[in-house]
């Protein structure tokens, strides 16, 4: 069954791979599934045709036959369940890998997103200078348990899994802040993720979209 995902017509990051279609592309590359991409403008995100796929008017979405999904957690989980390559076969190891996916999205990503808002969206507010160190501190606190986990291991729990795919994707969003570089074992972990051929294919595909000449 053919798979179609949506991505920004032009990502605000200019192709650094931070838009969330990259996670979905990466998962599909890891499991060797071909996919097509429908590019969506910011305006079209909020129009009925796209809202029928994604109630919050965002990217990415995922269509496979009559199945329509949104939320990268749900999409990557679905891909990992349906196609071999991203989850261990042992039931307990599989449950732990899924736990790491949730940890990435619900424990690690929120303070990282908050930091992005504090640095960029709220950067011009009179109180932003006072608030920024507090938000940075919350991010660092969330990273420390990952450091102890990854200082002597390549991946979070045995072999690379969907849990690592999601954690690396979330941590990549920290790079512009400089905080990732403060934690060499985490920076090395992210670099291991980026070095995977499947990640490179996903990254290059989104970069090609975002660097193509304007029509
Ligand atoms: N929790 C959602 C977040 C999706 C999301 O924030 N998508 C961004 C792009 S990375 C978007 O579409 N932003 C445009 C908007 O919200 O209008 C997921 O993981 O899929």
PDB file of C-alpha atoms and ligand atoms in Angstrom:
ATOM      1  CA  UNK A   1       0.000   0.000   0.000  1.00  0.00           C
ATOM      2  CA  UNK A   2       1.452   3.380  -0.906  1.00  0.00           C
ATOM      3  CA  UNK A   3       2.383   5.842   1.818  1.00  0.00           C
ATOM      4  CA  UNK A   4       2.009   9.618   1.547  1.00  0.00           C
ATOM      5  CA  UNK A   5       3.203  12.091   4.147  1.00  0.00           C
ATOM      6  CA  UNK A   6       2.912  15.861   4.303  1.00  0.00           C
ATOM      7  CA  UNK A   7       5.724  18.354   4.820  1.00  0.00           C
ATOM      8  CA  UNK A   8       6.171  22.117   4.662  1.00  0.00           C
ATOM      9  CA  UNK A   9       6.415  23.587   1.190  1.00  0.00           C
ATOM     10  CA  UNK A  10       9.206  25.684   2.760  1.00  0.00           C
ATOM     11  CA  UNK A  11      10.322  24.833   6.262  1.00  0.00           C
ATOM     12  CA  UNK A  12      11.110  27.814   8.517  1.00  0.00           C
ATOM     13  CA  UNK A  13      14.452  26.139   9.370  1.00  0.00           C
ATOM     14  CA  UNK A  14      15.516  26.247   5.700  1.00  0.00           C
ATOM     15  CA  UNK A  15      16.215  22.495   5.663  1.00  0.00           C
ATOM     16  CA  UNK A  16      18.120  21.857   8.902  1.00  0.00           C
ATOM     17  CA  UNK A  17      15.891  18.818   9.408  1.00  0.00           C
ATOM     18  CA  UNK A  18      14.098  20.214  12.446  1.00  0.00           C
ATOM     19  CA  UNK A  19      10.604  20.130  10.934  1.00  0.00           C
ATOM     20  CA  UNK A  20       8.888  16.989  12.130  1.00  0.00           C
ATOM     21  CA  UNK A  21       8.423  15.351   8.751  1.00  0.00           C
ATOM     22  CA  UNK A  22      12.127  14.412   9.076  1.00  0.00           C
ATOM     23  CA  UNK A  23      11.302  11.952  11.901  1.00  0.00           C
ATOM     24  CA  UNK A  24       8.706  10.256   9.787  1.00  0.00           C
ATOM     25  CA  UNK A  25      10.955  10.180   6.727  1.00  0.00           C
ATOM     26  CA  UNK A  26      13.719   8.693   8.915  1.00  0.00           C
ATOM     27  CA  UNK A  27      11.439   5.958  10.276  1.00  0.00           C
ATOM     28  CA  UNK A  28      10.299   5.043   6.766  1.00  0.00           C
ATOM     29  CA  UNK A  29      13.891   4.971   5.539  1.00  0.00           C
ATOM     30  CA  UNK A  30      14.930   2.724   8.453  1.00  0.00           C
ATOM     31  CA  UNK A  31      12.251   0.160   7.589  1.00  0.00           C
ATOM     32  CA  UNK A  32      12.806   0.485   3.836  1.00  0.00           C
ATOM     33  CA  UNK A  33       9.346   1.730   2.874  1.00  0.00           C
ATOM     34  CA  UNK A  34       8.996   4.051  -0.106  1.00  0.00           C
ATOM     35  CA  UNK A  35       6.814   7.109   0.401  1.00  0.00           C
ATOM     36  CA  UNK A  36       5.668  10.176  -1.411  1.00  0.00           C
ATOM     37  CA  UNK A  37       5.520  13.660   0.048  1.00  0.00           C
ATOM     38  CA  UNK A  38       2.764  16.202  -0.467  1.00  0.00           C
ATOM     39  CA  UNK A  39       4.050  19.691   0.209  1.00  0.00           C
ATOM     40  CA  UNK A  40       1.732  22.070   2.043  1.00  0.00           C
ATOM     41  CA  UNK A  41       1.896  25.853   2.386  1.00  0.00           C
ATOM     42  CA  UNK A  42       1.276  27.551   5.754  1.00  0.00           C
ATOM     43  CA  UNK A  43      -2.015  28.807   4.400  1.00  0.00           C
ATOM     44  CA  UNK A  44      -3.140  25.368   3.211  1.00  0.00           C
ATOM     45  CA  UNK A  45      -2.399  23.880   6.662  1.00  0.00           C
ATOM     46  CA  UNK A  46      -5.445  25.665   8.032  1.00  0.00           C
ATOM     47  CA  UNK A  47      -7.768  24.927   5.112  1.00  0.00           C
ATOM     48  CA  UNK A  48     -10.480  22.243   5.219  1.00  0.00           C
ATOM     49  CA  UNK A  49      -8.676  19.722   2.996  1.00  0.00           C
ATOM     50  CA  UNK A  50      -5.693  19.565   5.350  1.00  0.00           C
ATOM     51  CA  UNK A  51      -7.763  19.923   8.532  1.00  0.00           C
ATOM     52  CA  UNK A  52      -9.610  16.767   7.472  1.00  0.00           C
ATOM     53  CA  UNK A  53      -6.270  14.947   7.863  1.00  0.00           C
ATOM     54  CA  UNK A  54      -4.873  16.873  10.819  1.00  0.00           C
ATOM     55  CA  UNK A  55      -7.326  18.515  13.233  1.00  0.00           C
ATOM     56  CA  UNK A  56      -4.661  20.935  14.502  1.00  0.00           C
ATOM     57  CA  UNK A  57      -3.607  22.012  11.014  1.00  0.00           C
ATOM     58  CA  UNK A  58       0.006  20.899  11.261  1.00  0.00           C
ATOM     59  CA  UNK A  59       2.515  18.684   9.490  1.00  0.00           C
ATOM     60  CA  UNK A  60       3.299  15.849   9.243  1.00  0.00           C
ATOM     61  CA  UNK A  61       0.369  13.613   8.356  1.00  0.00           C
ATOM     62  CA  UNK A  62       0.538  10.028   7.175  1.00  0.00           C
ATOM     63  CA  UNK A  63      -1.790   8.304   4.713  1.00  0.00           C
ATOM     64  CA  UNK A  64      -1.639   4.607   3.925  1.00  0.00           C
ATOM     65  CA  UNK A  65      -4.706   3.218   2.140  1.00  0.00           C
ATOM     66  CA  UNK A  66      -7.688   4.448   4.136  1.00  0.00           C
ATOM     67  CA  UNK A  67      -5.604   5.012   7.268  1.00  0.00           C
ATOM     68  CA  UNK A  68      -4.866   8.655   8.132  1.00  0.00           C
ATOM     69  CA  UNK A  69      -2.620   9.524  11.065  1.00  0.00           C
ATOM     70  CA  UNK A  70      -1.207  12.676  12.602  1.00  0.00           C
ATOM     71  CA  UNK A  71       1.228  13.190  15.551  1.00  0.00           C
ATOM     72  CA  UNK A  72       4.761  11.978  14.937  1.00  0.00           C
ATOM     73  CA  UNK A  73       4.623   9.716  17.990  1.00  0.00           C
ATOM     74  CA  UNK A  74       1.631   7.862  16.587  1.00  0.00           C
ATOM     75  CA  UNK A  75       3.054   7.776  13.066  1.00  0.00           C
ATOM     76  CA  UNK A  76       6.495   6.472  14.027  1.00  0.00           C
ATOM     77  CA  UNK A  77       4.897   3.960  16.400  1.00  0.00           C
ATOM     78  CA  UNK A  78       2.629   2.732  13.613  1.00  0.00           C
ATOM     79  CA  UNK A  79       5.533   2.401  11.169  1.00  0.00           C
ATOM     80  CA  UNK A  80       7.610   0.582  13.782  1.00  0.00           C
ATOM     81  CA  UNK A  81       4.764  -1.833  14.579  1.00  0.00           C
ATOM     82  CA  UNK A  82       3.868  -2.526  10.968  1.00  0.00           C
ATOM     83  CA  UNK A  83       7.327  -2.957   9.468  1.00  0.00           C
ATOM     84  CA  UNK A  84      10.323  -4.716  10.999  1.00  0.00           C
ATOM     85  CA  UNK A  85      13.487  -2.780  11.841  1.00  0.00           C
ATOM     86  CA  UNK A  86      12.628  -0.280  14.536  1.00  0.00           C
ATOM     87  CA  UNK A  87      11.423  -2.381  17.481  1.00  0.00           C
ATOM     88  CA  UNK A  88      12.960  -5.459  19.091  1.00  0.00           C
ATOM     89  CA  UNK A  89      11.096  -8.757  18.753  1.00  0.00           C
ATOM     90  CA  UNK A  90      11.471  -9.635  22.448  1.00  0.00           C
ATOM     91  CA  UNK A  91       8.250  -8.393  24.113  1.00  0.00           C
ATOM     92  CA  UNK A  92       9.903  -6.723  27.103  1.00  0.00           C
ATOM     93  CA  UNK A  93      12.629  -5.068  25.031  1.00  0.00           C
ATOM     94  CA  UNK A  94       9.901  -3.840  22.669  1.00  0.00           C
ATOM     95  CA  UNK A  95       7.924  -2.357  25.557  1.00  0.00           C
ATOM     96  CA  UNK A  96      11.063  -0.589  26.813  1.00  0.00           C
ATOM     97  CA  UNK A  97      11.814   0.847  23.347  1.00  0.00           C
ATOM     98  CA  UNK A  98       8.248   2.184  23.195  1.00  0.00           C
ATOM     99  CA  UNK A  99       8.738   3.660  26.670  1.00  0.00           C
ATOM    100  CA  UNK A 100      11.721   5.622  25.334  1.00  0.00           C
ATOM    101  CA  UNK A 101       9.593   6.978  22.486  1.00  0.00           C
ATOM    102  CA  UNK A 102       7.128   8.311  25.043  1.00  0.00           C
ATOM    103  CA  UNK A 103       9.959   9.638  27.219  1.00  0.00           C
ATOM    104  CA  UNK A 104      11.355  11.556  24.256  1.00  0.00           C
ATOM    105  CA  UNK A 105       8.001  13.121  23.399  1.00  0.00           C
ATOM    106  CA  UNK A 106       6.435  13.708  26.778  1.00  0.00           C
ATOM    107  CA  UNK A 107       9.389  14.213  29.130  1.00  0.00           C
ATOM    108  CA  UNK A 108      12.313  15.549  27.084  1.00  0.00           C
ATOM    109  CA  UNK A 109      10.677  17.455  24.217  1.00  0.00           C
ATOM    110  CA  UNK A 110       8.436  19.844  26.244  1.00  0.00           C
ATOM    111  CA  UNK A 111      11.234  21.777  28.007  1.00  0.00           C
ATOM    112  CA  UNK A 112      13.187  21.879  24.727  1.00  0.00           C
ATOM    113  CA  UNK A 113      10.182  23.406  22.975  1.00  0.00           C
ATOM    114  CA  UNK A 114       9.766  25.849  25.846  1.00  0.00           C
ATOM    115  CA  UNK A 115      13.395  26.882  25.388  1.00  0.00           C
ATOM    116  CA  UNK A 116      12.768  27.515  21.691  1.00  0.00           C
ATOM    117  CA  UNK A 117       9.834  29.756  22.588  1.00  0.00           C
ATOM    118  CA  UNK A 118      11.869  31.561  25.263  1.00  0.00           C
ATOM    119  CA  UNK A 119      14.816  32.170  22.908  1.00  0.00           C
ATOM    120  CA  UNK A 120      12.958  33.109  19.769  1.00  0.00           C
ATOM    121  CA  UNK A 121       9.264  33.952  20.169  1.00  0.00           C
ATOM    122  CA  UNK A 122       9.661  35.682  23.558  1.00  0.00           C
ATOM    123  CA  UNK A 123      13.231  36.884  22.995  1.00  0.00           C
ATOM    124  CA  UNK A 124      12.169  40.529  22.681  1.00  0.00           C
ATOM    125  CA  UNK A 125      10.027  40.600  25.845  1.00  0.00           C
ATOM    126  CA  UNK A 126      11.332  42.733  28.732  1.00  0.00           C
ATOM    127  CA  UNK A 127      11.313  39.706  31.097  1.00  0.00           C
ATOM    128  CA  UNK A 128      12.983  37.275  28.699  1.00  0.00           C
ATOM    129  CA  UNK A 129      16.540  37.799  30.002  1.00  0.00           C
ATOM    130  CA  UNK A 130      15.460  36.814  33.513  1.00  0.00           C
ATOM    131  CA  UNK A 131      13.404  33.842  32.389  1.00  0.00           C
ATOM    132  CA  UNK A 132      15.851  32.281  29.942  1.00  0.00           C
ATOM    133  CA  UNK A 133      18.271  30.838  32.560  1.00  0.00           C
ATOM    134  CA  UNK A 134      15.331  29.169  34.341  1.00  0.00           C
ATOM    135  CA  UNK A 135      14.172  27.475  31.156  1.00  0.00           C
ATOM    136  CA  UNK A 136      17.744  26.491  30.260  1.00  0.00           C
ATOM    137  CA  UNK A 137      18.123  24.973  33.740  1.00  0.00           C
ATOM    138  CA  UNK A 138      15.007  22.832  33.241  1.00  0.00           C
ATOM    139  CA  UNK A 139      16.392  21.516  29.967  1.00  0.00           C
ATOM    140  CA  UNK A 140      19.761  20.658  31.539  1.00  0.00           C
ATOM    141  CA  UNK A 141      17.999  18.821  34.373  1.00  0.00           C
ATOM    142  CA  UNK A 142      16.148  16.672  31.853  1.00  0.00           C
ATOM    143  CA  UNK A 143      19.356  15.847  30.012  1.00  0.00           C
ATOM    144  CA  UNK A 144      21.306  14.573  33.022  1.00  0.00           C
ATOM    145  CA  UNK A 145      19.560  11.167  33.263  1.00  0.00           C
ATOM    146  CA  UNK A 146      20.231  10.670  29.557  1.00  0.00           C
ATOM    147  CA  UNK A 147      23.910  11.402  30.094  1.00  0.00           C
ATOM    148  CA  UNK A 148      24.195   8.669  32.711  1.00  0.00           C
ATOM    149  CA  UNK A 149      22.411   6.287  30.368  1.00  0.00           C
ATOM    150  CA  UNK A 150      24.453   7.117  27.278  1.00  0.00           C
ATOM    151  CA  UNK A 151      27.939   7.725  28.626  1.00  0.00           C
ATOM    152  CA  UNK A 152      28.750   4.002  28.302  1.00  0.00           C
ATOM    153  CA  UNK A 153      26.196   2.896  25.702  1.00  0.00           C
ATOM    154  CA  UNK A 154      25.604   3.741  22.059  1.00  0.00           C
ATOM    155  CA  UNK A 155      21.807   3.599  22.296  1.00  0.00           C
ATOM    156  CA  UNK A 156      19.221   3.917  25.048  1.00  0.00           C
ATOM    157  CA  UNK A 157      18.431   0.240  25.491  1.00  0.00           C
ATOM    158  CA  UNK A 158      20.502  -2.247  23.495  1.00  0.00           C
ATOM    159  CA  UNK A 159      20.223  -1.930  19.724  1.00  0.00           C
ATOM    160  CA  UNK A 160      19.036   1.228  17.936  1.00  0.00           C
ATOM    161  CA  UNK A 161      15.233   1.461  18.082  1.00  0.00           C
ATOM    162  CA  UNK A 162      12.302   3.794  17.483  1.00  0.00           C
ATOM    163  CA  UNK A 163      13.051   5.108  20.993  1.00  0.00           C
ATOM    164  CA  UNK A 164      16.447   6.352  19.810  1.00  0.00           C
ATOM    165  CA  UNK A 165      14.987   7.701  16.578  1.00  0.00           C
ATOM    166  CA  UNK A 166      12.596   9.854  18.579  1.00  0.00           C
ATOM    167  CA  UNK A 167      15.127  10.875  21.244  1.00  0.00           C
ATOM    168  CA  UNK A 168      17.752  11.903  18.669  1.00  0.00           C
ATOM    169  CA  UNK A 169      15.084  13.832  16.724  1.00  0.00           C
ATOM    170  CA  UNK A 170      14.062  15.696  19.884  1.00  0.00           C
ATOM    171  CA  UNK A 171      17.653  16.427  20.973  1.00  0.00           C
ATOM    172  CA  UNK A 172      18.522  17.788  17.529  1.00  0.00           C
ATOM    173  CA  UNK A 173      16.202  20.701  18.293  1.00  0.00           C
ATOM    174  CA  UNK A 174      18.591  21.736  21.068  1.00  0.00           C
ATOM    175  CA  UNK A 175      21.574  22.243  18.824  1.00  0.00           C
ATOM    176  CA  UNK A 176      20.847  25.892  17.898  1.00  0.00           C
ATOM    177  CA  UNK A 177      20.781  26.812  21.605  1.00  0.00           C
ATOM    178  CA  UNK A 178      24.339  25.522  22.215  1.00  0.00           C
ATOM    179  CA  UNK A 179      23.145  23.345  25.122  1.00  0.00           C
ATOM    180  CA  UNK A 180      23.662  20.058  23.286  1.00  0.00           C
ATOM    181  CA  UNK A 181      27.374  20.828  22.970  1.00  0.00           C
ATOM    182  CA  UNK A 182      27.613  21.153  26.769  1.00  0.00           C
ATOM    183  CA  UNK A 183      26.930  17.400  27.008  1.00  0.00           C
ATOM    184  CA  UNK A 184      29.549  15.593  24.884  1.00  0.00           C
ATOM    185  CA  UNK A 185      28.004  12.126  25.367  1.00  0.00           C
ATOM    186  CA  UNK A 186      24.642  13.413  24.139  1.00  0.00           C
ATOM    187  CA  UNK A 187      26.219  15.302  21.253  1.00  0.00           C
ATOM    188  CA  UNK A 188      27.979  12.039  20.284  1.00  0.00           C
ATOM    189  CA  UNK A 189      24.678  10.134  20.585  1.00  0.00           C
ATOM    190  CA  UNK A 190      22.959  12.593  18.259  1.00  0.00           C
ATOM    191  CA  UNK A 191      25.890  12.376  15.841  1.00  0.00           C
ATOM    192  CA  UNK A 192      25.550   8.554  15.817  1.00  0.00           C
ATOM    193  CA  UNK A 193      21.895   8.963  14.873  1.00  0.00           C
ATOM    194  CA  UNK A 194      22.737  11.453  12.142  1.00  0.00           C
ATOM    195  CA  UNK A 195      25.407   9.100  10.777  1.00  0.00           C
ATOM    196  CA  UNK A 196      22.865   6.363  10.058  1.00  0.00           C
ATOM    197  CA  UNK A 197      22.348   5.991   6.296  1.00  0.00           C
ATOM    198  CA  UNK A 198      18.558   6.111   6.785  1.00  0.00           C
ATOM    199  CA  UNK A 199      18.820   9.446   8.612  1.00  0.00           C
ATOM    200  CA  UNK A 200      21.063  10.844   5.885  1.00  0.00           C
ATOM    201  CA  UNK A 201      18.553   9.870   3.186  1.00  0.00           C
ATOM    202  CA  UNK A 202      15.723  11.460   5.162  1.00  0.00           C
ATOM    203  CA  UNK A 203      17.734  14.611   5.822  1.00  0.00           C
ATOM    204  CA  UNK A 204      18.852  14.965   2.207  1.00  0.00           C
ATOM    205  CA  UNK A 205      15.291  14.500   0.926  1.00  0.00           C
ATOM    206  CA  UNK A 206      13.918  17.303   3.114  1.00  0.00           C
ATOM    207  CA  UNK A 207      16.940  19.500   2.323  1.00  0.00           C
ATOM    208  CA  UNK A 208      16.280  19.118  -1.403  1.00  0.00           C
ATOM    209  CA  UNK A 209      12.730  20.383  -0.879  1.00  0.00           C
ATOM    210  CA  UNK A 210      13.853  23.341   1.174  1.00  0.00           C
ATOM    211  CA  UNK A 211      16.705  24.455  -1.054  1.00  0.00           C
ATOM    212  CA  UNK A 212      15.000  24.078  -4.437  1.00  0.00           C
ATOM    213  CA  UNK A 213      14.727  27.286  -6.453  1.00  0.00           C
ATOM    214  CA  UNK A 214      11.534  29.294  -5.950  1.00  0.00           C
ATOM    215  CA  UNK A 215       8.933  28.667  -8.664  1.00  0.00           C
TER     216      UNK A 215
HETATM  217  N1  LIG B   1       3.004  17.102  18.401  1.00  0.00           N
HETATM  218  C1  LIG B   1       2.987  17.255  16.964  1.00  0.00           C
HETATM  219  C2  LIG B   1       3.584  18.600  16.639  1.00  0.00           C
HETATM  220  C3  LIG B   1       3.432  18.917  15.152  1.00  0.00           C
HETATM  221  C4  LIG B   1       4.001  20.285  14.849  1.00  0.00           C
HETATM  222  O1  LIG B   1       4.237  21.139  15.746  1.00  0.00           O
HETATM  223  N2  LIG B   1       4.242  20.545  13.558  1.00  0.00           N
HETATM  224  C5  LIG B   1       4.785  21.823  13.158  1.00  0.00           C
HETATM  225  C6  LIG B   1       5.957  21.591  12.190  1.00  0.00           C
HETATM  226  S1  LIG B   1       7.297  20.772  12.960  1.00  0.00           S
HETATM  227  C7  LIG B   1       3.739  22.605  12.383  1.00  0.00           C
HETATM  228  O2  LIG B   1       3.030  22.067  11.572  1.00  0.00           O
HETATM  229  N3  LIG B   1       3.672  23.916  12.653  1.00  0.00           N
HETATM  230  C8  LIG B   1       2.764  24.801  11.962  1.00  0.00           C
HETATM  231  C9  LIG B   1       1.598  25.163  12.807  1.00  0.00           C
HETATM  232  O3  LIG B   1       1.465  24.672  13.943  1.00  0.00           O
HETATM  233  O4  LIG B   1       0.804  25.970  12.317  1.00  0.00           O
HETATM  234  C10 LIG B   1       3.766  16.099  16.296  1.00  0.00           C
HETATM  235  O5  LIG B   1       4.674  15.555  16.932  1.00  0.00           O
HETATM  236  O6  LIG B   1       3.436  15.736  15.163  1.00  0.00           O
END
